[in-house]
XYZ file of C-alpha atoms in Angstrom:
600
model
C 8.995 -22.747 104.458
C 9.949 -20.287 101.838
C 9.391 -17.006 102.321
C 7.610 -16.015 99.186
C 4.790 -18.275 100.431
C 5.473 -17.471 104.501
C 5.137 -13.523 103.909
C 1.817 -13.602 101.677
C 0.307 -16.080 104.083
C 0.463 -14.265 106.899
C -0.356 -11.228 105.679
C -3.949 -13.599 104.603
C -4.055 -14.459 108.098
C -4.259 -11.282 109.425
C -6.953 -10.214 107.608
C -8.606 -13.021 108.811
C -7.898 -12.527 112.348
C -9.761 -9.172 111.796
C -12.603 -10.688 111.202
C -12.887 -12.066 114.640
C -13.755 -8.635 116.078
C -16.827 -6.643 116.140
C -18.965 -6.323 113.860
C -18.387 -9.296 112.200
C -17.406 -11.243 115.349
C -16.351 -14.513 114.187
C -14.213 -15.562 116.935
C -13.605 -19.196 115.508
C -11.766 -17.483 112.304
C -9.936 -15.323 114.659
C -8.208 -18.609 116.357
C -7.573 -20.147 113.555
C -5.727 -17.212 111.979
C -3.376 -17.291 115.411
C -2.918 -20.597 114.696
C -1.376 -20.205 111.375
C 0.366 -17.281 113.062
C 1.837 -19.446 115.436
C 2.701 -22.608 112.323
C 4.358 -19.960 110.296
C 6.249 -18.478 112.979
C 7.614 -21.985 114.400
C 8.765 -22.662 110.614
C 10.411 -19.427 110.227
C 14.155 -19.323 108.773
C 15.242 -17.436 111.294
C 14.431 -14.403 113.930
C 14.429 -11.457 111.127
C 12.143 -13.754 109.114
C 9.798 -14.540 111.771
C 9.529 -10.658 112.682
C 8.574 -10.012 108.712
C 6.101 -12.615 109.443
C 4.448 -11.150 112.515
C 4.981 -7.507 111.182
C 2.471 -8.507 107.831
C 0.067 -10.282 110.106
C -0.222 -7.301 112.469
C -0.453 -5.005 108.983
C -3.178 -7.076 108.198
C -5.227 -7.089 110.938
C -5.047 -3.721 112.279
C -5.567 -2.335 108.645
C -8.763 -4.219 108.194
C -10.350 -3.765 112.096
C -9.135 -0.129 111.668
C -10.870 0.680 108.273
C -13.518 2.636 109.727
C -10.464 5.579 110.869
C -11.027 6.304 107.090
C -14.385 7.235 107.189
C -13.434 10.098 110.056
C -11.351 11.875 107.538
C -14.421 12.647 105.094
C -16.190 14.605 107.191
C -13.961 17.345 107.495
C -11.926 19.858 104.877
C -9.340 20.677 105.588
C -7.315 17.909 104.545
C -7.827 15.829 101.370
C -9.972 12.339 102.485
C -7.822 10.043 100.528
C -5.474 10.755 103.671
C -7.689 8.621 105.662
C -6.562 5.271 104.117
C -2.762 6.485 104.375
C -3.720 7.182 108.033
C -5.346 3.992 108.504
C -1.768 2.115 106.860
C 0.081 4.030 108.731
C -0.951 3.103 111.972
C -1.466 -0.772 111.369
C 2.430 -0.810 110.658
C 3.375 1.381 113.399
C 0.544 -1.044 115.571
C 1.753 -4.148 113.806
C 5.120 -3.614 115.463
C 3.812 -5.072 118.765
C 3.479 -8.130 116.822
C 6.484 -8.269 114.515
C 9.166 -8.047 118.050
C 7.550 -11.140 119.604
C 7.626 -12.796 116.813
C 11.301 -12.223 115.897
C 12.517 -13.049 119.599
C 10.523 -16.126 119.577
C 12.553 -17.236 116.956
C 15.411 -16.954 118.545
C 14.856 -20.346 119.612
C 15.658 -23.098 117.687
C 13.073 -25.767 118.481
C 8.707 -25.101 116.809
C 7.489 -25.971 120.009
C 9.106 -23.700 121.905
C 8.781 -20.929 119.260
C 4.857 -21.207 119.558
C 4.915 -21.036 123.407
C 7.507 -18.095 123.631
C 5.438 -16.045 120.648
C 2.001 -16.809 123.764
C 4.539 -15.267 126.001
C 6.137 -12.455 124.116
C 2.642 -11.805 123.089
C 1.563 -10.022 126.440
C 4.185 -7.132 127.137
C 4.197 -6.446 123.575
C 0.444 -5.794 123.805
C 0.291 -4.394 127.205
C 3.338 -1.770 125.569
C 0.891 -0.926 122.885
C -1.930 0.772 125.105
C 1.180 3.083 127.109
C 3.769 4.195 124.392
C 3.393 7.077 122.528
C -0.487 7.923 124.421
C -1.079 4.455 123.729
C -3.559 2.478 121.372
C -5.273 -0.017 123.404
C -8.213 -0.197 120.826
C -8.916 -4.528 120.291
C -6.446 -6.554 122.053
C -6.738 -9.793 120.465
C -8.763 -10.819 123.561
C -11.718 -8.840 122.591
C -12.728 -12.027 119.894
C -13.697 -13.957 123.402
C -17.073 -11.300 123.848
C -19.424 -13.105 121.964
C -18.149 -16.283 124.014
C -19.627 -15.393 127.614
C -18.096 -17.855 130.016
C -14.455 -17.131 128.875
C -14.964 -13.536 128.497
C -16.074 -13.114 132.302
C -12.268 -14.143 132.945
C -11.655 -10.442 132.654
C -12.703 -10.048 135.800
C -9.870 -12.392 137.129
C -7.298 -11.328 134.589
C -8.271 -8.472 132.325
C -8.637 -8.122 128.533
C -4.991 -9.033 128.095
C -5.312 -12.629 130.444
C -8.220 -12.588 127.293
C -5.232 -12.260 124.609
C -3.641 -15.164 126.425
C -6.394 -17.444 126.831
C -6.660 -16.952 122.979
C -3.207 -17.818 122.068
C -3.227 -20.650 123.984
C -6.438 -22.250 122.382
C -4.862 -21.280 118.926
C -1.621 -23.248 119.967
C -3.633 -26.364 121.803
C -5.745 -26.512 117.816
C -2.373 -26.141 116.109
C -0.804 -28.891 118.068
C -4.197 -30.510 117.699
C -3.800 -30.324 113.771
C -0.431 -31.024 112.992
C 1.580 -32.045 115.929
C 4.174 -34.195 115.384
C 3.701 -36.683 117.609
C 0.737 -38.094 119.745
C 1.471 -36.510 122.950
C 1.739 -32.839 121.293
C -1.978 -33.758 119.697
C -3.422 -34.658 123.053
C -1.616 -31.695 124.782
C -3.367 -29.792 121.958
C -6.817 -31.245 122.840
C -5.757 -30.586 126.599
C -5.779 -26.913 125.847
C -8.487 -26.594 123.837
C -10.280 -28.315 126.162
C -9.372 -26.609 129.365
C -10.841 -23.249 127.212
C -14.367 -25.036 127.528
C -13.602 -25.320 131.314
C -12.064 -21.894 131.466
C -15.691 -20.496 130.024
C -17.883 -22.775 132.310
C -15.901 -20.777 135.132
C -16.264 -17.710 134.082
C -20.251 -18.175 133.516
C -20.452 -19.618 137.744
C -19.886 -16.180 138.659
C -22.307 -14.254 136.390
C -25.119 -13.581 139.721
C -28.661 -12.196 139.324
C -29.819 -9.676 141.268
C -33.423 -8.299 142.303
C -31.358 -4.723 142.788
C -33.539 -1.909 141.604
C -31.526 0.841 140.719
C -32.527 4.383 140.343
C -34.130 5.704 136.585
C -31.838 6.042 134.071
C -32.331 7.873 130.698
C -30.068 7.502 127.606
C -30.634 10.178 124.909
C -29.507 9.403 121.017
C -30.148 12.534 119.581
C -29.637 10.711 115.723
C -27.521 14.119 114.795
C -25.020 12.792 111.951
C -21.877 13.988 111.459
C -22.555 15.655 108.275
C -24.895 18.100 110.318
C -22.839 18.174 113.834
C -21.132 21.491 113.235
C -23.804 23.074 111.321
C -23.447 26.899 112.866
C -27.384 27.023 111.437
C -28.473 23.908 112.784
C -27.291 24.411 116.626
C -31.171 25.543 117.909
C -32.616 22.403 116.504
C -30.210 20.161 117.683
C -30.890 21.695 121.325
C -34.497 21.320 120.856
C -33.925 17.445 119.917
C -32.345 16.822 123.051
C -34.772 18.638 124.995
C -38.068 16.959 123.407
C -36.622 13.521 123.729
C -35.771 13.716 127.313
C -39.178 15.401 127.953
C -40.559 12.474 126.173
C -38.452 9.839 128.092
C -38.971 11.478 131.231
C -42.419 11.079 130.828
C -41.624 7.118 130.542
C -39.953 7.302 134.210
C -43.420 8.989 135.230
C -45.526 6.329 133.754
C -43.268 3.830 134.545
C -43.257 4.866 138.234
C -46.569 4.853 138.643
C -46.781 1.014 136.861
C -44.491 0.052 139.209
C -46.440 1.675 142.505
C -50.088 2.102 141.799
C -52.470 4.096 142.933
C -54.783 1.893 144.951
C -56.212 1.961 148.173
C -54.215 0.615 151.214
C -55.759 -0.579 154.333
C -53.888 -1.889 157.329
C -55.951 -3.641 160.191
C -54.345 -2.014 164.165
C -53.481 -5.577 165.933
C -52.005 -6.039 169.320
C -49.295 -8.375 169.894
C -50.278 -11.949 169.599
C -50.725 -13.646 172.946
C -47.321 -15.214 174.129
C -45.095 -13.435 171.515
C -42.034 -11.652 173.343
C -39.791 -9.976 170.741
C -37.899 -6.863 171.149
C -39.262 -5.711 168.038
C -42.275 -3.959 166.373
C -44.019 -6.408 163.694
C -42.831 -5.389 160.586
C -40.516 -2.271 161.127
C -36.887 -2.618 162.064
C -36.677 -5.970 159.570
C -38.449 -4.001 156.679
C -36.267 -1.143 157.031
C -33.207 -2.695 157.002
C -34.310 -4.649 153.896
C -35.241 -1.070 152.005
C -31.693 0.518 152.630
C -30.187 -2.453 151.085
C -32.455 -2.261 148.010
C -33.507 1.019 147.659
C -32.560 3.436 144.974
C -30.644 6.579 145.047
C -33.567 9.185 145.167
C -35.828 7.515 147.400
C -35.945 8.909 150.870
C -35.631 6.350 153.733
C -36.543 7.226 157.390
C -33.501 7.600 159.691
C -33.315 4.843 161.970
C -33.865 7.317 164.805
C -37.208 8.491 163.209
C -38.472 4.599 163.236
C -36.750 3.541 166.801
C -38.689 6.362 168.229
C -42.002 6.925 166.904
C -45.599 5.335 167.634
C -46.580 5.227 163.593
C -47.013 2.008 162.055
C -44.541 0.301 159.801
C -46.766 1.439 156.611
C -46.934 5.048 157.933
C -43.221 5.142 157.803
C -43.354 4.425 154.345
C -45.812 6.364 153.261
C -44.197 9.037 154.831
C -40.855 8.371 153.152
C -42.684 8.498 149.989
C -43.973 11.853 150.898
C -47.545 10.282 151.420
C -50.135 13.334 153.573
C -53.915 12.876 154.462
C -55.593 9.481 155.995
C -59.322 8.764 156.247
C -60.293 6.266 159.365
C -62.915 4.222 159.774
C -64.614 1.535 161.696
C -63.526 -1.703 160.968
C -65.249 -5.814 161.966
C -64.853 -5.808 165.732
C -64.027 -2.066 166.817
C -60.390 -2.511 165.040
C -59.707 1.143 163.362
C -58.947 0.561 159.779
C -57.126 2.986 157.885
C -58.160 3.696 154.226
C -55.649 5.863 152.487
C -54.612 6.669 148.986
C -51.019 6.323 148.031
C -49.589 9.417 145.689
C -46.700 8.752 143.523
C -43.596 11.195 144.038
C -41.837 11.660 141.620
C -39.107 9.350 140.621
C -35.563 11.226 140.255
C -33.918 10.085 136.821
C -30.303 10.065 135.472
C -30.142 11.373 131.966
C -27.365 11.309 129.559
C -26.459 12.903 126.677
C -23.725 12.341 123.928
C -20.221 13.659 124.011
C -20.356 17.553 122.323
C -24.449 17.362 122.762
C -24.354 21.119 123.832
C -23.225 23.342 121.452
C -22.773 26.317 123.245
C -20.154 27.045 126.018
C -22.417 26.235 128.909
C -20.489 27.353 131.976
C -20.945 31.049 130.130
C -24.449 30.675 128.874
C -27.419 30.837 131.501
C -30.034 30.787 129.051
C -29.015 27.542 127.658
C -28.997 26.153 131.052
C -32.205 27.648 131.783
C -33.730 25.485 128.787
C -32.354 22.320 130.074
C -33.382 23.410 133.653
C -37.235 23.621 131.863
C -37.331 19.958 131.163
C -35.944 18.436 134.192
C -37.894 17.727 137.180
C -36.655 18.209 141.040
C -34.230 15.531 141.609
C -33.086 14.988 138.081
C -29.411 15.164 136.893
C -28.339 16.185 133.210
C -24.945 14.240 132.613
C -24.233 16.137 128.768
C -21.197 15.854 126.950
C -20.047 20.200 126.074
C -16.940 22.299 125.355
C -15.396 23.240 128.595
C -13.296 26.774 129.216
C -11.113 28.252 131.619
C -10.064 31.709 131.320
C -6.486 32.843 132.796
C -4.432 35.811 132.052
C -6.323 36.429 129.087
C -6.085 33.379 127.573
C -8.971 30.671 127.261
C -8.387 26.830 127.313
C -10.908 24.848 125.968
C -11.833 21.119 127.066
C -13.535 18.127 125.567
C -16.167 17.934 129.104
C -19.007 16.531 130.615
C -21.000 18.522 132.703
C -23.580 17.174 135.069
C -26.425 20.031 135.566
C -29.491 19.954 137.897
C -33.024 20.851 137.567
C -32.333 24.692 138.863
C -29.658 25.059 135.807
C -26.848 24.639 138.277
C -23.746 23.059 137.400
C -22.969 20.889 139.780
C -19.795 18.723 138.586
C -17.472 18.455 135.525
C -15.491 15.728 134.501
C -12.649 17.805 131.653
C -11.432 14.383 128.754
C -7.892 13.435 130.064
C -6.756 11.057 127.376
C -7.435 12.803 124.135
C -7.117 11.924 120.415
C -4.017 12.728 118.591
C -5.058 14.412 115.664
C -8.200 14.343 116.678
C -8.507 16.773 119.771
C -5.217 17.793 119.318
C -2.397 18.131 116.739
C 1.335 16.017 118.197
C 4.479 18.165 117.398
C 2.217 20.593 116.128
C 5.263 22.876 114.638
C 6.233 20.615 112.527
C 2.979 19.281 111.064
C 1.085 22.350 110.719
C 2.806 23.909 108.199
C 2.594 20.556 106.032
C -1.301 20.930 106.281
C -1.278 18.526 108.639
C -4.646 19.629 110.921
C -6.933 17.671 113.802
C -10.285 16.059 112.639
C -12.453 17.989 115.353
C -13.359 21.876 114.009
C -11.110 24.641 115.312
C -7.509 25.657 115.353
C -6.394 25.623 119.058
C -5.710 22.276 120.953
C -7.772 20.727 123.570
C -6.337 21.137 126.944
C -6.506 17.513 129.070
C -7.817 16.730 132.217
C -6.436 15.248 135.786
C -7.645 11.589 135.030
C -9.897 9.144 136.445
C -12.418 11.064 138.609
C -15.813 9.906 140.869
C -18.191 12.509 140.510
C -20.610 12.305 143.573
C -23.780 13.224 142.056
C -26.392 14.914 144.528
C -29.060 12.117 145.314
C -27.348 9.412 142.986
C -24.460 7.069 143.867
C -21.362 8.392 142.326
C -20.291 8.009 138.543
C -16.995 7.649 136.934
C -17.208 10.263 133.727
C -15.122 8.572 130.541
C -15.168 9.938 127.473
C -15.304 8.547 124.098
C -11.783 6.179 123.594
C -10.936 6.642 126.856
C -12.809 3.544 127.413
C -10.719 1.395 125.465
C -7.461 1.921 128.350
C -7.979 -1.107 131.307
C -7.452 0.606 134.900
C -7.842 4.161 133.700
C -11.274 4.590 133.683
C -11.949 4.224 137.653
C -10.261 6.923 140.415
C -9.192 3.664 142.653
C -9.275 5.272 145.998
C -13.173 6.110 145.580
C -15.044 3.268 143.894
C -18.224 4.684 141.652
C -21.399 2.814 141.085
C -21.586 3.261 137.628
C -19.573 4.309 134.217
C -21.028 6.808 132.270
C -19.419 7.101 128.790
C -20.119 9.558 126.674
C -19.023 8.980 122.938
C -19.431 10.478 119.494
C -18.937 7.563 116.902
C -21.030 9.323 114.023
C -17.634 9.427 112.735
C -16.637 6.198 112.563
C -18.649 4.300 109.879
C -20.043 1.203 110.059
C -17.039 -0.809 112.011
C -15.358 1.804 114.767
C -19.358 1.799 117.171
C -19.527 -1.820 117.404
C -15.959 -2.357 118.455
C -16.260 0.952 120.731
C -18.828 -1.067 122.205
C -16.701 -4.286 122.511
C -13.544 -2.167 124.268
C -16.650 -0.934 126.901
C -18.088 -4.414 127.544
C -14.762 -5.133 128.451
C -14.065 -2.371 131.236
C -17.908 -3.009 132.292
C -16.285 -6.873 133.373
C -13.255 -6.048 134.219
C -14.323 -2.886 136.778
C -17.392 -5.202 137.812
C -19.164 -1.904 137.207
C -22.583 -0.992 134.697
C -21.825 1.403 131.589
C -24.214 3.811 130.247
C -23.076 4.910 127.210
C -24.724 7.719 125.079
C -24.010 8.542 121.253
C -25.743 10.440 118.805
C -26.369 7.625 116.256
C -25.260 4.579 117.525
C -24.258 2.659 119.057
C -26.382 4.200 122.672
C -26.143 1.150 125.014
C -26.595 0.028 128.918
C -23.857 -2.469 129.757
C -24.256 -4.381 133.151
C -21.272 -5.532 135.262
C -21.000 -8.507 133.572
C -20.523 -6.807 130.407
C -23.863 -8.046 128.873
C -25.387 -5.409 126.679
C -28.992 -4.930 128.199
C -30.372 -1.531 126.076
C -29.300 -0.457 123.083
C -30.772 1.616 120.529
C -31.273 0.997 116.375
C -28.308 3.030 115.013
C -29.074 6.531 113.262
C -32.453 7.094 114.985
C -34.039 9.549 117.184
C -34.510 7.648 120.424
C -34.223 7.366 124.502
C -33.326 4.419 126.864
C -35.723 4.321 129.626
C -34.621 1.790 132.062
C -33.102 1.421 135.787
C -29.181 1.519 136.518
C -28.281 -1.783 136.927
C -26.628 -3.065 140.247
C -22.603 -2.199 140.979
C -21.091 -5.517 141.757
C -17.990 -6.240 144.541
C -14.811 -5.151 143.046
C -13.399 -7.880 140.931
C -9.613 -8.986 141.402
C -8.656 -7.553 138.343
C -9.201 -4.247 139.838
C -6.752 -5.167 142.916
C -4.177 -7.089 140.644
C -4.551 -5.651 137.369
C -2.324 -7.873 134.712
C -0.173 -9.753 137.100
C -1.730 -12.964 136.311
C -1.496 -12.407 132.387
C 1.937 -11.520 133.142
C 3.005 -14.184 135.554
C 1.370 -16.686 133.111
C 3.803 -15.253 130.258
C 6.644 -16.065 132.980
C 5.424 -19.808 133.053
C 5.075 -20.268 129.571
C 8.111 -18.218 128.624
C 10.401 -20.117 131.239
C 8.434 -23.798 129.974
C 9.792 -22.844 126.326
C 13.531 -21.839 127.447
C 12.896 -25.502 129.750
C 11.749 -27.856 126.131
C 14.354 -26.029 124.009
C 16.960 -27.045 126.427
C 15.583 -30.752 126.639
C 15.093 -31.526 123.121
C 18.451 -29.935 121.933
C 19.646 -32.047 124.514
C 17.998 -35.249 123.098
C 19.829 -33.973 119.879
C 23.253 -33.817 121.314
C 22.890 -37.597 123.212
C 21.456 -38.937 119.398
C-alpha cells in the first residue's frame, strides 16, 4: 500500500481507537481501529514504514484520550494555556513511541500473517515499558476498552490490565483474519478467536461471587469545590465548613440508617431447659452464633471474647446485647412459671469511615490544632477522617512539603499518614528543574518549591477498621503499586482531585481504578471534589457514585475484600508468556511459508 494513503489512515485509526475509552466507551470501534492497525502494518513496505505507521496511530490516540491534559493548563497563570495543547502533542508522540517500535520490528518479517501476530506480541513489553520509563505513564492501556464488557474484563484478575491489551489484539486480529483473510482456514481461525473472546468473558463473569458481607459505614464526601475556586486564599473557611456540614449531614444517614437496620423493638426470649434426650456439648444458640458473627461482623462492632461466652451463665441474646452495649432488663412472669425477659434494645452508635478529596484541608494540619479541633466537632467516638492535606517535615531549618492523606480521629488526633509517592511531573513537581525554570517552564499545582515523595505502597491499620491502602490521585493508574504486598489491606482508598481535568480525564481516572479494584480483588473508595466520587467493589463494578459538580455524600457500607487474585501473586507473567507463544508461533509461520516459497 502506498504510503500517502498508509500514513493518513492510520493516523484516522487512532483517533478512532480513542474513542473506545471512557467517556465515550465504544469498545467495538476500538477493535476495529486495531484491526486496521494490524492490516496496515502487515502491508507495510518495510520496518521504517511500519514504525511511521504505528508512531501516527499512537499520535492519534493518545492525543485524542489525552485532550482533557489541556484543560489543566487553564486554571493556572503562570504559563500561557495555549501550552496545554503543545503539552498534550507532546506527550502522545513521546507515548506513541511504545507503539511505533513494535510496529517497526514486526515488520521485520516478511510474511502479513506473521507481522499481525508479532505486532500482538511486541505489543506487551512495549506497553508494560510505558508505565516504568521516565516515572512512567500507565494512564489507558489499550485493555481498558474491555470495562464496559464485564466477563472479559474480570480476566484482570488472572492476568492484569495488560493480559486485557492482549486479549484485545487478539480479537482485532481473529476480525481481521475474519474480514479479509486470504484463504478459508485464516477466516475460520479468525472466527476461532473472536469466538474464544465470547468464552474468555463467560469465564471471567463465573467468578464474579455475591456476598451477604456487611461491611462497616462508609462515607464519601464531594465537597463540589471547582478548580476555579480551589486556591482561593478568601474562600479557605467556607470550603472547611462544606466539608464539615456534609459529613455532619451524612453522618446523620449512618445514624438513621443504623437504627433502620436494628430497630428499636421489644425483645423477649422464653428460659427453656434442654429438650428431653438432647446430649450436645453445646449451649443452644451460642458457640454456633458466635462463630457466625466474627465471620460477618463489621469492623466497629464489639464481639464477646470467646472466653467471656465459654464461661458465663447469660443467655446467647444477653451476649449480644451486651456486645452492643445493651444495660437494664425488666422480668416478668411468663405462661407456665417460665421467666420472660422484656427488654428494649438501644442502638450504639455505628463507627463510620469518612473520606475526603485529595488537598480537602487547606491548612497545614499536623501544625494547626484548631483545625483539627473542628473536624474533631463533627465526628463521633469511633469515627475516622481519611482527608487528603499538605504534609510537612521540618529539618535543619528547612521544611518539605508533601501531597498527604491524613487519617484523624474523633479526639483531633492524627493517627496515620500516608505522604503521595508517585507524583506528577510538572504537576507536583518541576523534572530538571534548572533547566526549565528559567524558560518559564513552572508545575500546574500553586507554589514554587517541589513536592517531596513518599516510601510507596503502605497499609495503614486504622484503629477499629480493617486496614486501608492510601493511593493518591494517578497513582492508581500503576498495576502492583498500589498494595504494600507483605500486608494485604481490606480496602483502597483513593483520594483524587480531577476538577482539573475537564470532561474526559474523571471518567477514565475512574476506568484506570476499576481496573486495580479487579486486579487487587480489593473495593475502592474514591473521593473527589466534583466528580467523579465513586465506591468500586472487588470486581471492579462501580456501586456509588455521585452526579459530577455537586455538593453531595456517599452513605453506604464498605463492600467485602475478596481472596487475593493470581494476578497479585504472578503479576504479568501470563501476558508475557502469552507474547512468548505468539511471538515464537510468528518466527514458526514465517519460516514455513517462506519455506513453501523456496520448494514452489
Amino acid at each position: 500500500m502506498p504510503n500517502r494513503v498508509a500514513f493518513p489512515l492510520a493516523l484516522v485509526a487512532g483517533c478512532l481507537a480513542a474513542l473506545g475509552f471512557a467517556p465515550l466507551n465504544l469498545w467495538p470501534l476500538a477493535i476495529a481501529a486495531l484491526a486496521g492497525l494490524l492490516w496496515l502494518v502487515s502491508r507495510a513496505r518495510g520496518p521504517w514504514s511500519a514504525a511511521l505507521i504505528g508512531w501516527l496511530f499512537g499520535t492519534g490516540m493518545f492525543a485524542f484520550s489525552l485532550n482533557w491534559i489541556a484543560t489543566a493548563f487553564t486554571f493556572q497563570a503562570k504559563m500561557p494555556p495555549v501550552l496545554g495543547w503543545v503539552a498534550v502533542v507532546g506527550l502522545a508522540m513521546y507515548l506513541a513511541l511504545f507503539v511505533a517500535v513494535p510496529a517497526g520490528l514486526a515488520a521485520i518479517l516478511r510474511t502479513p500473517p506473521a507481522r499481525v501476530l508479532a505486532l500482538c506480541a511486541l505489543w506487551i513489553p512495549a506497553e508494560w515499558a510505558r508505565g516504568i520509563l521516565l516515572t512512567g505513564f500507565a494512564w489507558n492501556p489499550i485493555g481498558a476498552v474491555w470495562l464496559p464488557v464485564g466477563g472479559v474484563a474480570q480476566l484482570a484478575a488472572i492476568v492484569g490490565a495488560i493480559g486485557l491489551s492482549l486479549i484485545a489484539l487478539l480479537a482485532a486480529a481473529g476480525l481481521l483474519w475474519l474480514v479479509v483473510g486470504p484463504d478459508r482456514l485464516a477466516r475460520i481461525s479468525g472466527g476461532g478467536m473472536i469466538g474464544a473472546t465470547f468464552v474468555a468473558g463467560l469465564i471471567g463473569n463465573a467468578g464474579v461471587l455475591e456476598t451477604g458481607f456487611l461491611g462497616p459505614a462508609l462515607v464519601v464526601v464531594q465537597s463540589g469545590i471547582g478548580q476555579g475556586e480551589r486556591y482561593d486564599a478568601a474562600a479557605v473557611e467556607a470550603h472547611l465548613a462544606t466539608h464539615l456540614d456534609l459529613t455532619r449531614a451524612a453522618l446523620l444517614r449512618v445514624e438513621a440508617n443504623s437504627r433502620s437496620d436494628l430497630p428499636d423493638v421489644s425483645i423477649r426470649e422464653t428460659q427453656i431447659g434442654q429438650a428431653e434426650g438432647v446430649d450436645t456439648p453445646l449451649r443452644p444458640g451460642v458457640g454456633k452464633v458466635t462463630g457466625q458473627l466474627q465471620n460477618d461482623v463489621a469492623a466497629g462492632l464489639t464481639v464477646p471474647p470467646s472466653t467471656e461466652i465459654g464461661n458465663s451463665n447469660r443467655s446467647s441474646l444477653e451476649l449480644l446485647e451486651g456486645a452492643a452495649g445493651n444495660t437494664g432488663e425488666d422480668q416478668v412472669a411468663g405462661p407456665g412459671g417460665n421467666p420472660q425477659i422484656a427488654r428494649r434494645r438501644p442502638v450504639a452508635t455505628t463507627p463510620a469511615l469518612v473520606l475526603w478529596a485529595e488537598g480537602a484541608i487547606d491548612s497545614l494540619i499536623e501544625e494547626d490544632a484548631a483545625t483539627r479541633a473542628r473536624i474533631a466537632s463533627v465526628l463521633r467516638p469511633g469515627d475516622l477522617l481519611l482527608a487528603g492535606g499538605t504534609g510537612v517535615r521540618r529539618e535543619g531549618g528547612k521544611a518539605r512539603y508533601s501531597n498527604t492523606l491524613f487519617v484523624i480521629d474523633a479526639a483531633g488526633r492524627i493517627r496515620g499518614r500516608y505522604d503521595k509517592a508517585h507524583l506528577v511531573p510538572m504537576g507536583e513537581y518541576v523534572p530538571w528543574r534548572e533547566l526549565l525554570e528559567p524558560l518559564g517552564i513552572a508545575r500546574l499545582v500553586p507554589g514554587d518549591s517541589d513536592f517531596a515523595s513518599g516510601p510507596g505502597p503502605r497499609t495503614l491499620l486504622l484503629p477499629g477498621f480493617l486496614g486501608v491502602a492510601p493511593v493518591i490521585c494517578y497513582e492508581i493508574a500503576f498495576p502492583q503499586a498500589v498494595v504494600q504486598a507483605s500486608t494485604r489491606p481490606a480496602w483502597i482508598a483513593n483520594v483524587s482531585n480531577d476538577a482539573w481535568f475537564g470532561a474526559w480525564g474523571p471518567p477514565q481516572h475512574v476506568a484506570q481504578a476499576r481496573l486495580r479494584a479487579i486486579e487487587e480483588g480489593l473495593p475502592i473508595a474514591r473521593a473527589t471534589p466534583t466528580g467523579q466520587t465513586v465506591v468500586i467493589d472487588g470486581h471492579g463494578r462501580v456501586l456509588n457514585q455521585v452526579q459530577n459538580d455537586v455538593a453531595e455524600a456517599i452513605v453506604t457500607t464498605m463492600p467485602p475484600p475478596l481472596p487475593a487474585p493470581p494476578f497479585t501473586r504472578g503479576g504479568p507473567v501470563l501476558a508475557f508468556l502469552g507474547a512468548v507463544l505468539l511471538a515464537g508461533l510468528a518466527l514458526l509461520l514465517q519460516r514455513r511459508t517462506l519455506g513453501r516459497l523456496d520448494l514452489a
